[in-house]
Short mmCIF file of C-alpha atoms in Angstrom, two decimals:
data_model
loop_
_atom_site.label_atom_id
_atom_site.label_comp_id
_atom_site.label_asym_id
_atom_site.label_seq_id
_atom_site.Cartn_x
_atom_site.Cartn_y
_atom_site.Cartn_z
CA MET A 1 -4.22 -1.72 10.79
CA GLY A 2 -7.90 -1.33 10.16
CA GLY A 3 -10.81 -2.47 12.26
CA GLY A 4 -11.62 -5.22 9.76
CA LEU A 5 -8.48 -7.00 10.90
CA ALA A 6 -8.45 -8.88 14.17
CA PRO A 7 -6.44 -7.13 16.90
CA ARG A 8 -3.26 -8.62 18.15
CA ASN A 9 -3.58 -11.09 21.03
CA GLN A 10 -6.97 -12.20 19.71
CA GLN A 11 -7.46 -15.25 17.56
CA THR A 12 -9.59 -14.87 14.45
CA PRO A 13 -12.43 -17.30 13.79
CA PHE A 14 -11.83 -20.07 11.34
CA GLN A 15 -15.12 -20.58 9.54
CA ASP A 16 -13.57 -22.87 6.93
CA ARG A 17 -10.36 -23.64 8.85
CA THR A 18 -8.26 -21.56 6.49
CA SER A 19 -8.09 -18.09 8.01
CA CYS A 20 -5.11 -16.21 9.37
CA ALA A 21 -3.74 -17.36 12.68
CA SER A 22 -3.92 -15.16 15.72
CA PHE A 23 -2.39 -11.76 15.05
CA ARG A 24 0.23 -11.63 17.75
CA ALA A 25 3.81 -10.53 17.87
CA GLY A 26 6.66 -12.80 18.76
CA PRO A 27 7.53 -16.29 17.52
CA VAL A 28 5.70 -17.84 14.63
CA PRO A 29 2.39 -19.26 15.95
CA PRO A 30 1.12 -22.76 15.24
CA PHE A 31 0.48 -23.23 11.55
CA CYS A 32 -3.10 -23.07 10.47
CA HIS A 33 -4.79 -25.89 8.66
CA LEU A 34 -5.26 -25.16 4.96
CA LYS A 35 -8.31 -26.73 3.48
CA ARG A 36 -7.72 -28.94 0.46
CA GLY A 37 -10.25 -28.32 -2.28
CA PRO A 38 -10.55 -28.37 -6.05
CA LEU A 39 -8.30 -25.83 -7.73
CA PRO A 40 -10.35 -23.28 -9.66
CA THR A 41 -10.06 -23.63 -13.41
CA SER A 42 -9.34 -19.93 -13.70
CA CYS A 43 -5.89 -20.55 -12.20
CA SER A 44 -4.58 -22.24 -15.34
CA CYS A 45 -2.03 -19.50 -15.84
CA LEU A 46 -0.44 -20.30 -12.47
CA PRO A 47 1.97 -23.14 -11.85
CA ILE A 48 -0.66 -25.66 -10.76
CA LYS A 49 1.68 -27.66 -8.57
CA LEU A 50 2.70 -24.52 -6.72
CA VAL A 51 -0.85 -23.79 -5.56
CA ARG A 52 -1.75 -27.42 -4.83
CA ALA A 53 1.44 -27.96 -2.84
CA MET A 54 0.84 -24.91 -0.68
CA GLU A 55 -2.79 -25.95 -0.16
CA GLY A 56 -1.95 -29.41 1.11
CA GLN A 57 1.32 -29.11 2.93
CA THR A 58 -0.09 -28.12 6.36
CA GLN A 59 -2.79 -30.71 6.73
CA GLY A 60 -1.12 -32.04 9.82
CA GLY A 61 -1.29 -28.70 11.59
CA ARG A 62 -3.47 -27.95 14.58
CA VAL A 63 -6.81 -26.30 13.90
CA PRO A 64 -7.40 -23.28 16.11
CA ALA A 65 -10.59 -23.15 18.11
CA GLU A 66 -13.68 -21.34 16.95
CA LYS A 67 -14.46 -17.90 18.34
CA PRO A 68 -17.78 -16.24 19.00
CA LEU A 69 -19.76 -14.64 16.20
CA SER A 70 -18.85 -11.17 17.38
CA ALA A 71 -15.26 -11.81 16.48
CA ALA A 72 -16.26 -13.22 13.13
CA ALA A 73 -17.96 -9.96 12.26
CA THR A 74 -14.56 -8.31 11.91
CA ARG A 75 -13.91 -10.40 8.77
CA SER A 76 -16.56 -8.69 6.65
CA LEU A 77 -14.99 -8.42 3.20
CA SER A 78 -16.75 -10.40 0.48
CA SER A 79 -15.01 -11.96 -2.51
CA VAL A 80 -16.42 -9.35 -4.89
CA GLY A 81 -15.29 -6.57 -2.58
CA ALA A 82 -11.82 -8.12 -2.37
CA ILE A 83 -11.61 -8.28 -6.18
CA PHE A 84 -12.53 -4.61 -6.54
CA ILE A 85 -10.10 -3.43 -3.83
CA LEU A 86 -7.29 -5.54 -5.30
CA LEU A 87 -8.12 -4.33 -8.81
CA LYS A 88 -8.31 -0.70 -7.76
CA SER A 89 -5.03 -0.98 -5.86
CA ALA A 90 -3.37 -1.87 -9.18
CA LEU A 91 -5.28 0.59 -11.39
CA GLY A 92 -3.44 3.73 -10.40
CA ALA A 93 -1.31 6.36 -12.10
CA GLY A 94 0.56 3.67 -14.02
CA LEU A 95 -2.38 3.42 -16.41
CA LEU A 96 -1.45 6.74 -18.01
CA SER A 97 2.12 5.65 -18.77
CA PHE A 98 1.41 2.25 -20.34
CA PRO A 99 1.24 3.57 -23.96
CA TRP A 100 4.63 5.17 -23.40
CA ALA A 101 5.92 1.87 -21.99
CA PHE A 102 4.71 0.06 -25.14
CA HIS A 103 6.73 2.55 -27.19
CA LYS A 104 9.83 2.04 -25.02
CA ALA A 105 9.48 -1.74 -25.33
CA GLY A 106 9.61 -1.53 -29.12
CA GLY A 107 5.96 -2.12 -30.01
CA VAL A 108 2.82 -3.99 -29.05
CA GLY A 109 4.24 -7.51 -29.52
CA PRO A 110 7.28 -7.24 -27.21
CA ALA A 111 5.26 -5.34 -24.60
CA PHE A 112 2.52 -8.00 -24.60
CA LEU A 113 5.13 -10.75 -24.21
CA VAL A 114 6.75 -9.08 -21.20
CA GLU A 115 3.33 -8.39 -19.68
CA LEU A 116 2.18 -12.02 -19.99
CA VAL A 117 5.42 -13.40 -18.53
CA SER A 118 5.21 -10.94 -15.66
CA LEU A 119 1.58 -11.89 -15.05
CA VAL A 120 2.59 -15.41 -13.98
CA PHE A 121 4.90 -14.02 -11.28
CA LEU A 122 2.39 -11.31 -10.31
CA ILE A 123 -0.36 -13.85 -9.62
CA SER A 124 1.93 -16.35 -7.93
CA GLY A 125 3.22 -13.55 -5.69
CA LEU A 126 -0.32 -12.83 -4.49
CA VAL A 127 -0.97 -16.52 -3.81
CA ILE A 128 2.30 -16.83 -1.91
CA LEU A 129 1.44 -13.82 0.25
CA GLY A 130 -1.93 -15.33 1.18
CA TYR A 131 -0.24 -18.61 2.08
CA ALA A 132 2.48 -16.78 4.05
CA ALA A 133 -0.17 -14.83 5.99
CA SER A 134 -1.79 -18.12 7.03
CA VAL A 135 1.53 -19.59 8.14
CA SER A 136 2.91 -16.55 9.96
CA GLY A 137 -0.35 -15.45 11.58
CA GLN A 138 0.29 -11.78 10.76
CA ALA A 139 -2.23 -9.31 9.36
CA THR A 140 0.06 -6.92 7.47
CA TYR A 141 2.63 -7.32 4.72
CA GLN A 142 5.52 -6.14 6.86
CA GLY A 143 4.34 -8.36 9.72
CA VAL A 144 4.40 -11.43 7.47
CA VAL A 145 7.93 -10.67 6.26
CA HIS A 146 9.12 -9.99 9.82
CA GLY A 147 7.54 -13.17 11.16
CA LEU A 148 8.90 -15.49 8.47
CA CYS A 149 12.18 -13.91 7.37
CA GLY A 150 13.42 -12.46 10.65
CA PRO A 151 13.80 -8.96 12.11
CA THR A 152 16.55 -7.81 9.72
CA ILE A 153 14.58 -8.50 6.56
CA GLY A 154 11.48 -7.23 8.37
CA LYS A 155 13.08 -3.84 9.04
CA LEU A 156 14.24 -3.65 5.41
CA CYS A 157 10.66 -4.37 4.35
CA GLU A 158 9.29 -1.61 6.59
CA ALA A 159 11.79 0.92 5.20
CA CYS A 160 11.02 0.02 1.58
CA PHE A 161 7.30 -0.03 2.41
CA ILE A 162 7.25 3.50 3.80
CA ILE A 163 9.44 4.97 1.04
CA ASN A 164 7.51 3.29 -1.74
CA LEU A 165 4.05 4.19 -0.44
CA LEU A 166 5.12 7.74 0.38
CA MET A 167 6.40 8.34 -3.14
CA ILE A 168 3.31 6.70 -4.65
CA SER A 169 1.10 9.03 -2.62
CA VAL A 170 3.08 12.04 -3.83
CA ALA A 171 2.84 10.80 -7.41
CA PHE A 172 -0.93 10.42 -7.01
CA PHE A 173 -1.22 14.02 -5.84
CA ARG A 174 0.83 15.19 -8.82
CA VAL A 175 -1.37 13.25 -11.24
CA ILE A 176 -4.53 14.68 -9.64
CA GLY A 177 -3.06 18.19 -9.77
CA ASP A 178 -2.08 17.86 -13.44
CA GLN A 179 -5.55 16.63 -14.42
CA LEU A 180 -7.24 19.43 -12.46
CA GLU A 181 -4.93 21.99 -14.06
CA LYS A 182 -5.70 20.74 -17.58
CA LEU A 183 -9.39 20.66 -16.71
CA CYS A 184 -9.28 24.29 -15.56
CA ASP A 185 -7.47 25.24 -18.78
CA SER A 186 -10.29 23.66 -20.78
CA LEU A 187 -13.08 25.28 -18.77
CA LEU A 188 -11.37 28.68 -18.39
CA PRO A 189 -9.52 29.19 -21.70
CA GLY A 190 -7.13 32.03 -22.41
CA GLY A 191 -4.97 34.23 -20.24
CA LEU A 192 -3.78 33.88 -16.69
CA GLN A 193 -5.75 31.42 -14.59
CA PRO A 194 -7.45 32.79 -11.44
CA TRP A 195 -6.07 31.89 -8.03
CA TYR A 196 -8.80 29.34 -7.35
CA ALA A 197 -7.78 27.36 -10.47
CA THR A 198 -4.15 26.80 -9.41
CA GLN A 199 -2.89 23.59 -7.85
CA ARG A 200 -1.99 25.39 -4.62
CA PHE A 201 -5.68 25.94 -4.00
CA THR A 202 -7.38 22.99 -5.71
CA LEU A 203 -5.18 20.24 -4.20
CA PRO A 204 -5.43 21.34 -0.52
CA THR A 205 -9.17 21.89 -0.92
CA LEU A 206 -9.67 18.46 -2.48
CA SER A 207 -7.50 16.87 0.20
CA MET A 208 -9.43 18.43 3.05
CA LEU A 209 -12.94 17.85 1.69
CA VAL A 210 -12.61 14.47 -0.05
CA ILE A 211 -9.32 12.60 0.41
CA LEU A 212 -8.95 13.03 4.18
CA PRO A 213 -12.50 11.84 5.03
CA LEU A 214 -12.06 8.81 2.76
CA SER A 215 -8.75 7.97 4.48
CA LEU A 216 -9.93 8.13 8.10
CA PRO A 217 -11.77 4.75 8.43
CA ARG A 218 -9.81 2.07 10.27
CA ASP A 219 -11.03 -0.79 8.06
CA ILE A 220 -9.80 -1.40 4.52
CA ALA A 221 -13.08 -3.18 3.73
CA VAL A 222 -14.81 0.22 3.63
CA GLN A 223 -12.84 1.01 0.47
CA LYS A 224 -14.81 -1.58 -1.52
CA TYR A 225 -17.50 1.05 -2.26
CA THR A 226 -15.18 3.74 -3.60
CA SER A 227 -13.03 1.11 -5.33
CA THR A 228 -16.01 0.13 -7.49
CA LEU A 229 -16.39 3.73 -8.64
CA GLY A 230 -12.65 4.07 -9.27
CA THR A 231 -12.53 0.85 -11.30
CA LEU A 232 -15.38 2.06 -13.53
CA ALA A 233 -13.52 5.33 -14.07
CA SER A 234 -10.39 3.45 -15.20
CA CYS A 235 -12.51 1.32 -17.54
CA TYR A 236 -13.92 4.49 -19.09
CA LEU A 237 -10.41 5.78 -19.79
CA ALA A 238 -9.45 2.53 -21.53
CA LEU A 239 -12.69 2.64 -23.53
CA VAL A 240 -12.15 6.25 -24.64
CA ILE A 241 -8.60 5.56 -25.82
CA THR A 242 -9.78 2.50 -27.75
CA VAL A 243 -12.71 4.32 -29.39
CA GLN A 244 -10.57 7.37 -30.22
CA TYR A 245 -8.25 5.15 -32.24
CA TYR A 246 -11.08 4.07 -34.54
CA LEU A 247 -13.01 7.36 -34.74
CA TRP A 248 -10.08 9.75 -35.27
CA PRO A 249 -11.85 12.80 -33.86
CA HIS A 250 -11.26 16.33 -35.12
CA GLY A 251 -7.95 17.79 -33.98
CA LEU A 252 -6.23 14.40 -33.59
CA VAL A 253 -3.41 13.96 -36.11
CA GLN A 254 -2.98 10.34 -37.19
CA GLU A 255 0.51 8.96 -36.62
CA PRO A 256 2.00 6.91 -39.47
CA ARG A 257 2.17 3.18 -38.79
CA PRO A 258 5.02 2.52 -36.33
CA SER A 259 8.20 1.09 -37.76
CA LEU A 260 8.39 -2.69 -37.74
CA SER A 261 12.18 -2.78 -37.47
CA PRO A 262 13.24 -4.89 -34.50
CA PRO A 263 14.27 -2.81 -31.49
CA PRO A 264 17.36 -3.53 -29.41
CA TRP A 265 16.69 -6.47 -27.09
CA THR A 266 17.61 -4.32 -24.11
CA SER A 267 14.64 -2.00 -24.78
CA VAL A 268 12.28 -4.80 -23.72
CA PHE A 269 13.52 -4.54 -20.13
CA SER A 270 12.58 -0.85 -19.98
CA VAL A 271 8.93 -1.85 -19.65
CA PHE A 272 9.46 -3.70 -16.35
CA PRO A 273 9.42 -0.60 -14.09
CA THR A 274 6.11 0.53 -15.59
CA ILE A 275 4.62 -2.95 -15.15
CA CYS A 276 5.78 -3.05 -11.53
CA PHE A 277 4.47 0.47 -10.91
CA GLY A 278 1.17 -0.35 -12.61
CA PHE A 279 0.45 -3.79 -11.14
CA GLN A 280 1.59 -3.10 -7.59
CA CYS A 281 -1.33 -4.32 -5.53
CA HIS A 282 0.79 -6.77 -3.54
CA GLU A 283 1.31 -4.33 -0.67
CA ALA A 284 -2.42 -4.56 0.06
CA ALA A 285 -2.69 -8.32 -0.49
CA VAL A 286 -2.17 -9.46 3.11
CA SER A 287 -4.58 -6.89 4.58
CA ILE A 288 -7.22 -7.81 2.01
CA TYR A 289 -6.73 -11.54 2.54
CA CYS A 290 -7.03 -11.29 6.32
CA SER A 291 -10.21 -9.19 6.00
CA MET A 292 -12.00 -11.74 3.79
CA ARG A 293 -14.77 -13.96 5.10
CA SER A 294 -13.54 -16.94 3.06
CA GLN A 295 -9.80 -17.52 3.35
CA SER A 296 -9.11 -20.83 1.63
CA LEU A 297 -6.01 -20.67 -0.55
CA SER A 298 -7.91 -21.84 -3.64
CA HIS A 299 -10.45 -19.08 -3.11
CA TRP A 300 -7.71 -16.48 -2.69
CA ALA A 301 -6.02 -17.73 -5.87
CA LEU A 302 -9.27 -17.28 -7.78
CA VAL A 303 -9.66 -13.73 -6.43
CA SER A 304 -6.06 -12.95 -7.44
CA VAL A 305 -6.46 -14.37 -10.94
CA LEU A 306 -9.71 -12.54 -11.67
CA SER A 307 -8.34 -9.24 -10.35
CA LEU A 308 -5.10 -9.29 -12.30
CA LEU A 309 -6.68 -10.61 -15.51
CA ALA A 310 -9.16 -7.72 -15.45
CA CYS A 311 -6.32 -5.34 -14.65
CA CYS A 312 -4.21 -6.77 -17.48
CA LEU A 313 -7.08 -6.30 -19.94
CA ILE A 314 -7.53 -2.62 -19.01
CA TYR A 315 -3.79 -1.93 -19.10
CA SER A 316 -3.34 -3.76 -22.41
CA LEU A 317 -6.16 -1.90 -24.17
CA THR A 318 -4.88 1.45 -22.92
CA GLY A 319 -1.26 0.70 -23.78
CA ALA A 320 -1.86 -0.85 -27.21
CA TYR A 321 -4.37 1.64 -28.59
CA GLY A 322 -2.62 4.63 -27.06
CA PHE A 323 0.63 3.56 -28.71
CA LEU A 324 -1.04 2.77 -32.04
CA THR A 325 -2.73 6.18 -32.02
CA PHE A 326 0.36 8.33 -31.41
CA GLY A 327 3.27 6.00 -32.18
CA THR A 328 6.62 7.52 -31.32
CA ARG A 329 4.95 10.82 -30.34
CA VAL A 330 3.13 9.30 -27.38
CA SER A 331 3.52 11.19 -24.12
CA ALA A 332 4.44 9.66 -20.77
CA ASP A 333 0.94 10.84 -19.72
CA ILE A 334 -1.33 9.60 -22.50
CA LEU A 335 -4.02 12.21 -21.75
CA MET A 336 -1.51 14.98 -22.50
CA SER A 337 -1.30 13.75 -26.11
CA TYR A 338 -4.98 14.46 -26.82
CA PRO A 339 -6.53 17.87 -27.64
CA GLY A 340 -7.62 19.77 -24.56
CA ASP A 341 -11.04 20.70 -25.96
CA ASP A 342 -12.27 17.16 -26.65
CA VAL A 343 -15.35 16.51 -24.51
CA ALA A 344 -14.64 12.78 -24.12
CA ILE A 345 -11.09 13.52 -22.95
CA ILE A 346 -12.33 16.17 -20.51
CA VAL A 347 -14.68 13.60 -18.99
CA ALA A 348 -11.82 11.09 -18.91
CA ARG A 349 -9.66 13.58 -16.99
CA VAL A 350 -12.38 14.09 -14.39
CA LEU A 351 -13.07 10.39 -13.98
CA PHE A 352 -9.39 9.47 -13.81
CA ALA A 353 -8.86 12.09 -11.11
CA VAL A 354 -11.76 10.41 -9.28
CA SER A 355 -10.04 7.06 -9.81
CA ILE A 356 -6.81 8.27 -8.22
CA VAL A 357 -8.73 9.87 -5.35
CA THR A 358 -10.29 6.48 -4.57
CA VAL A 359 -6.98 4.58 -4.59
CA TYR A 360 -5.10 7.12 -2.42
CA PRO A 361 -6.87 5.99 0.81
CA ILE A 362 -5.80 2.38 0.16
CA VAL A 363 -2.15 3.45 -0.12
CA LEU A 364 -2.50 5.61 3.00
CA PHE A 365 -4.05 2.69 4.92
CA LEU A 366 -1.01 0.53 4.14
CA GLY A 367 1.50 3.23 5.06
CA ARG A 368 -0.40 4.02 8.23
CA SER A 369 -0.24 0.36 9.27
CA VAL A 370 3.57 0.56 9.31
CA MET A 371 3.48 3.69 11.47
CA GLN A 372 0.95 2.02 13.78
CA ASP A 373 3.26 -0.98 14.22
CA PHE A 374 6.10 1.40 15.08
CA TRP A 375 3.80 3.24 17.51
CA THR A 376 2.90 -0.04 19.22
CA ARG A 377 6.55 -1.00 19.70
CA SER A 378 7.52 2.48 20.93
CA TYR A 379 4.56 2.88 23.31
CA ARG A 380 4.96 -0.56 24.88
CA GLY A 381 6.19 -0.27 28.48
CA THR A 382 5.45 3.46 28.81
CA ARG A 383 2.99 4.94 31.30
CA GLY A 384 0.98 7.07 28.92
CA PRO A 385 -2.79 7.49 28.59
CA LEU A 386 -4.66 4.29 27.94
CA VAL A 387 -6.41 5.72 24.86
CA LEU A 388 -3.01 6.04 23.16
CA ALA A 389 -2.15 2.37 23.67
CA ASP A 390 -4.39 1.27 20.78
CA PRO A 391 -2.87 2.49 17.49
CA THR A 392 -6.14 1.82 15.63
CA GLY A 393 -8.09 4.11 17.96
CA PRO A 394 -9.07 7.62 16.83
CA TRP A 395 -6.55 9.35 19.11
CA VAL A 396 -3.69 7.75 17.17
CA ARG A 397 -5.22 6.88 13.81
CA VAL A 398 -6.57 10.36 12.99
CA PRO A 399 -3.31 12.29 13.70
CA LEU A 400 -1.31 9.74 11.69
CA THR A 401 -3.74 10.10 8.78
CA ILE A 402 -3.57 13.89 8.86
CA LEU A 403 0.23 13.74 9.06
CA TRP A 404 0.46 11.43 6.02
CA VAL A 405 -1.87 13.61 3.92
CA ALA A 406 -0.10 16.83 4.94
CA VAL A 407 3.42 15.54 4.22
CA THR A 408 2.58 14.01 0.83
CA LEU A 409 0.58 17.11 -0.17
CA ALA A 410 3.47 19.41 0.73
CA MET A 411 5.93 17.26 -1.23
CA ALA A 412 3.60 17.25 -4.25
CA LEU A 413 3.26 21.05 -4.17
CA PHE A 414 6.88 22.03 -3.61
CA LEU A 415 9.03 19.27 -5.10
CA PRO A 416 9.92 19.27 -8.83
CA ASP A 417 8.26 17.02 -11.38
CA LEU A 418 8.29 13.40 -10.19
CA SER A 419 7.74 11.77 -13.59
CA GLU A 420 11.47 11.11 -13.96
CA ILE A 421 11.64 8.91 -10.86
CA ILE A 422 8.80 6.56 -11.83
CA GLY A 423 11.54 4.06 -12.66
CA ILE A 424 12.83 4.23 -9.09
CA ILE A 425 9.32 3.67 -7.71
CA GLY A 426 8.90 0.71 -10.06
CA GLY A 427 12.26 -0.67 -8.95
CA ILE A 428 11.29 -0.51 -5.28
CA SER A 429 7.96 -2.15 -6.15
CA SER A 430 9.86 -5.20 -7.40
CA PHE A 431 10.71 -5.93 -3.74
CA PHE A 432 7.02 -6.37 -2.90
CA ILE A 433 6.07 -8.19 -6.10
CA PHE A 434 9.03 -10.58 -6.50
CA ILE A 435 11.70 -10.47 -3.78
CA PHE A 436 9.78 -10.50 -0.48
CA PRO A 437 7.17 -13.07 -1.65
CA GLY A 438 10.01 -15.31 -2.86
CA LEU A 439 11.81 -15.02 0.48
CA CYS A 440 8.57 -15.70 2.37
CA LEU A 441 7.97 -18.85 0.32
CA ILE A 442 11.50 -20.12 0.95
CA CYS A 443 11.23 -19.48 4.70
CA ALA A 444 7.69 -20.88 4.98
CA VAL A 445 8.50 -24.23 3.36
CA GLY A 446 11.59 -24.44 5.56
CA VAL A 447 9.49 -24.61 8.74
CA GLU A 448 6.53 -26.58 7.38
CA PRO A 449 6.30 -30.40 7.33
CA ILE A 450 6.56 -31.05 3.61
CA GLY A 451 7.93 -33.71 1.27
CA PRO A 452 11.43 -33.20 -0.15
CA ARG A 453 10.32 -33.10 -3.80
CA VAL A 454 7.58 -30.52 -3.26
CA LYS A 455 9.85 -28.54 -0.97
CA CYS A 456 12.55 -28.44 -3.65
CA CYS A 457 10.07 -27.20 -6.28
CA LEU A 458 8.69 -24.46 -4.03
CA GLU A 459 12.16 -23.32 -2.98
CA ALA A 460 13.26 -23.21 -6.64
CA TRP A 461 10.26 -21.04 -7.49
CA GLY A 462 11.09 -18.73 -4.59
CA VAL A 463 14.71 -18.43 -5.72
CA ILE A 464 13.64 -17.63 -9.30
CA SER A 465 11.27 -14.96 -8.01
CA VAL A 466 14.00 -13.38 -5.86
CA LEU A 467 16.53 -13.39 -8.69
CA LEU A 468 14.06 -11.88 -11.16
CA GLY A 469 13.07 -9.17 -8.69
CA THR A 470 16.71 -8.35 -7.97
CA PHE A 471 17.43 -8.01 -11.69
CA ILE A 472 14.42 -5.75 -12.25
CA PHE A 473 15.35 -3.58 -9.27
CA GLY A 474 18.96 -3.19 -10.37
CA GLN A 475 18.16 -2.55 -14.03
CA SER A 476 15.33 -0.08 -13.45
CA THR A 477 17.07 1.83 -10.65
CA VAL A 478 20.31 2.25 -12.63
CA ALA A 479 18.37 3.39 -15.71
CA ALA A 480 16.32 5.88 -13.68
CA VAL A 481 19.40 7.32 -11.95
CA LEU A 482 21.18 7.73 -15.29
CA GLU A 483 18.18 9.66 -16.63
CA LEU A 484 18.27 11.96 -13.61
CA LEU A 485 21.97 12.73 -14.07
#
């Protein structure tokens, strides 16, 4: 856990009486008081009653006492910074595969429909996680699940968390390596590439000089600066793909208009893993929420809506125009479908590699938080050095960061191509987008003083979310395994 999050056994300040409760282990702490306020008009795509019910159902709770200003300084993330971090967490390697997902879904129309339906659950999942963080008093995703759903579900969450983030980190390294390799081919054409242009040299060098220093800070709020740069790089990629469709540059062969024959209805479900893989910012939601200065649920809902709407726009432009440009010939990596000597595409490769470099530290921060929780539980009761008792201190944080970078880099260099298991990663992501938020909502309303009608509605929404996530996980995982066989 980063320094922007309050340490355990210390209560965070409640400037507007809506922040996370004290971050301590053990039983669920007293519920915090959620401030009722006007629902932002931007939340019209959310079930309005869902947000209003969660805002007002803990008004009878006890308001924790204020803390000194020094403690308040730890909550330093602004709303704009939260939007950029949340947006950049979602704008990862999945952006390159969205045109291919539009092709698999059977065209632009079916893909848009699935994307819009998923967007409702994606936004509601973020709102639920913010609400669950306030109720449970935990500062990490796995801590929220453990505090509300019990130790068994909590351990399942930690296992899925580590596996998912580890594979995402490896996939990021592979994407960076592929873009650097194509870039070297464009700059050094013809013949065998020199040793300094191979992935075995470029990736370790980039990791040591850029990725590792960006991953060392203890606070996720620091990533707001690099996230802005990464978001602009992703916007450039979407802009280039859109402009290339209208300009038809030299060397780009126009694909005949895609067939309008209706695809099998089952093909629509093949887009779910890519959507889950692309929009997975939920793992970072709790850490971002607990690092924000303003933590009212309405404010968090507005941040979630703006982030995912911007993300949806970028993904939709990339997916639609990439598919319309290449049709059935579109590659799983859209940049591989363009000529290697196009200057705009070369710049897009460089900027997208920069984009992935900026999102890797966010993924590492989340994975490191799980290892830090495990370190805290394992070190408790031992008679070791005092400097090792704090998992966020440099003596623990730096070795864990180096270990994560080294392991994921080695897997990226020596394992075979990981593009075939994107479906598995997307299936695991459905746990964090649908299943765990649904379970947290069901458990939270079970312990909160709430009216029977509102409680029934919230529980029904949680059940629907869990069932949808289970279906997506089963369908995508089976399909991915069958492709591997």
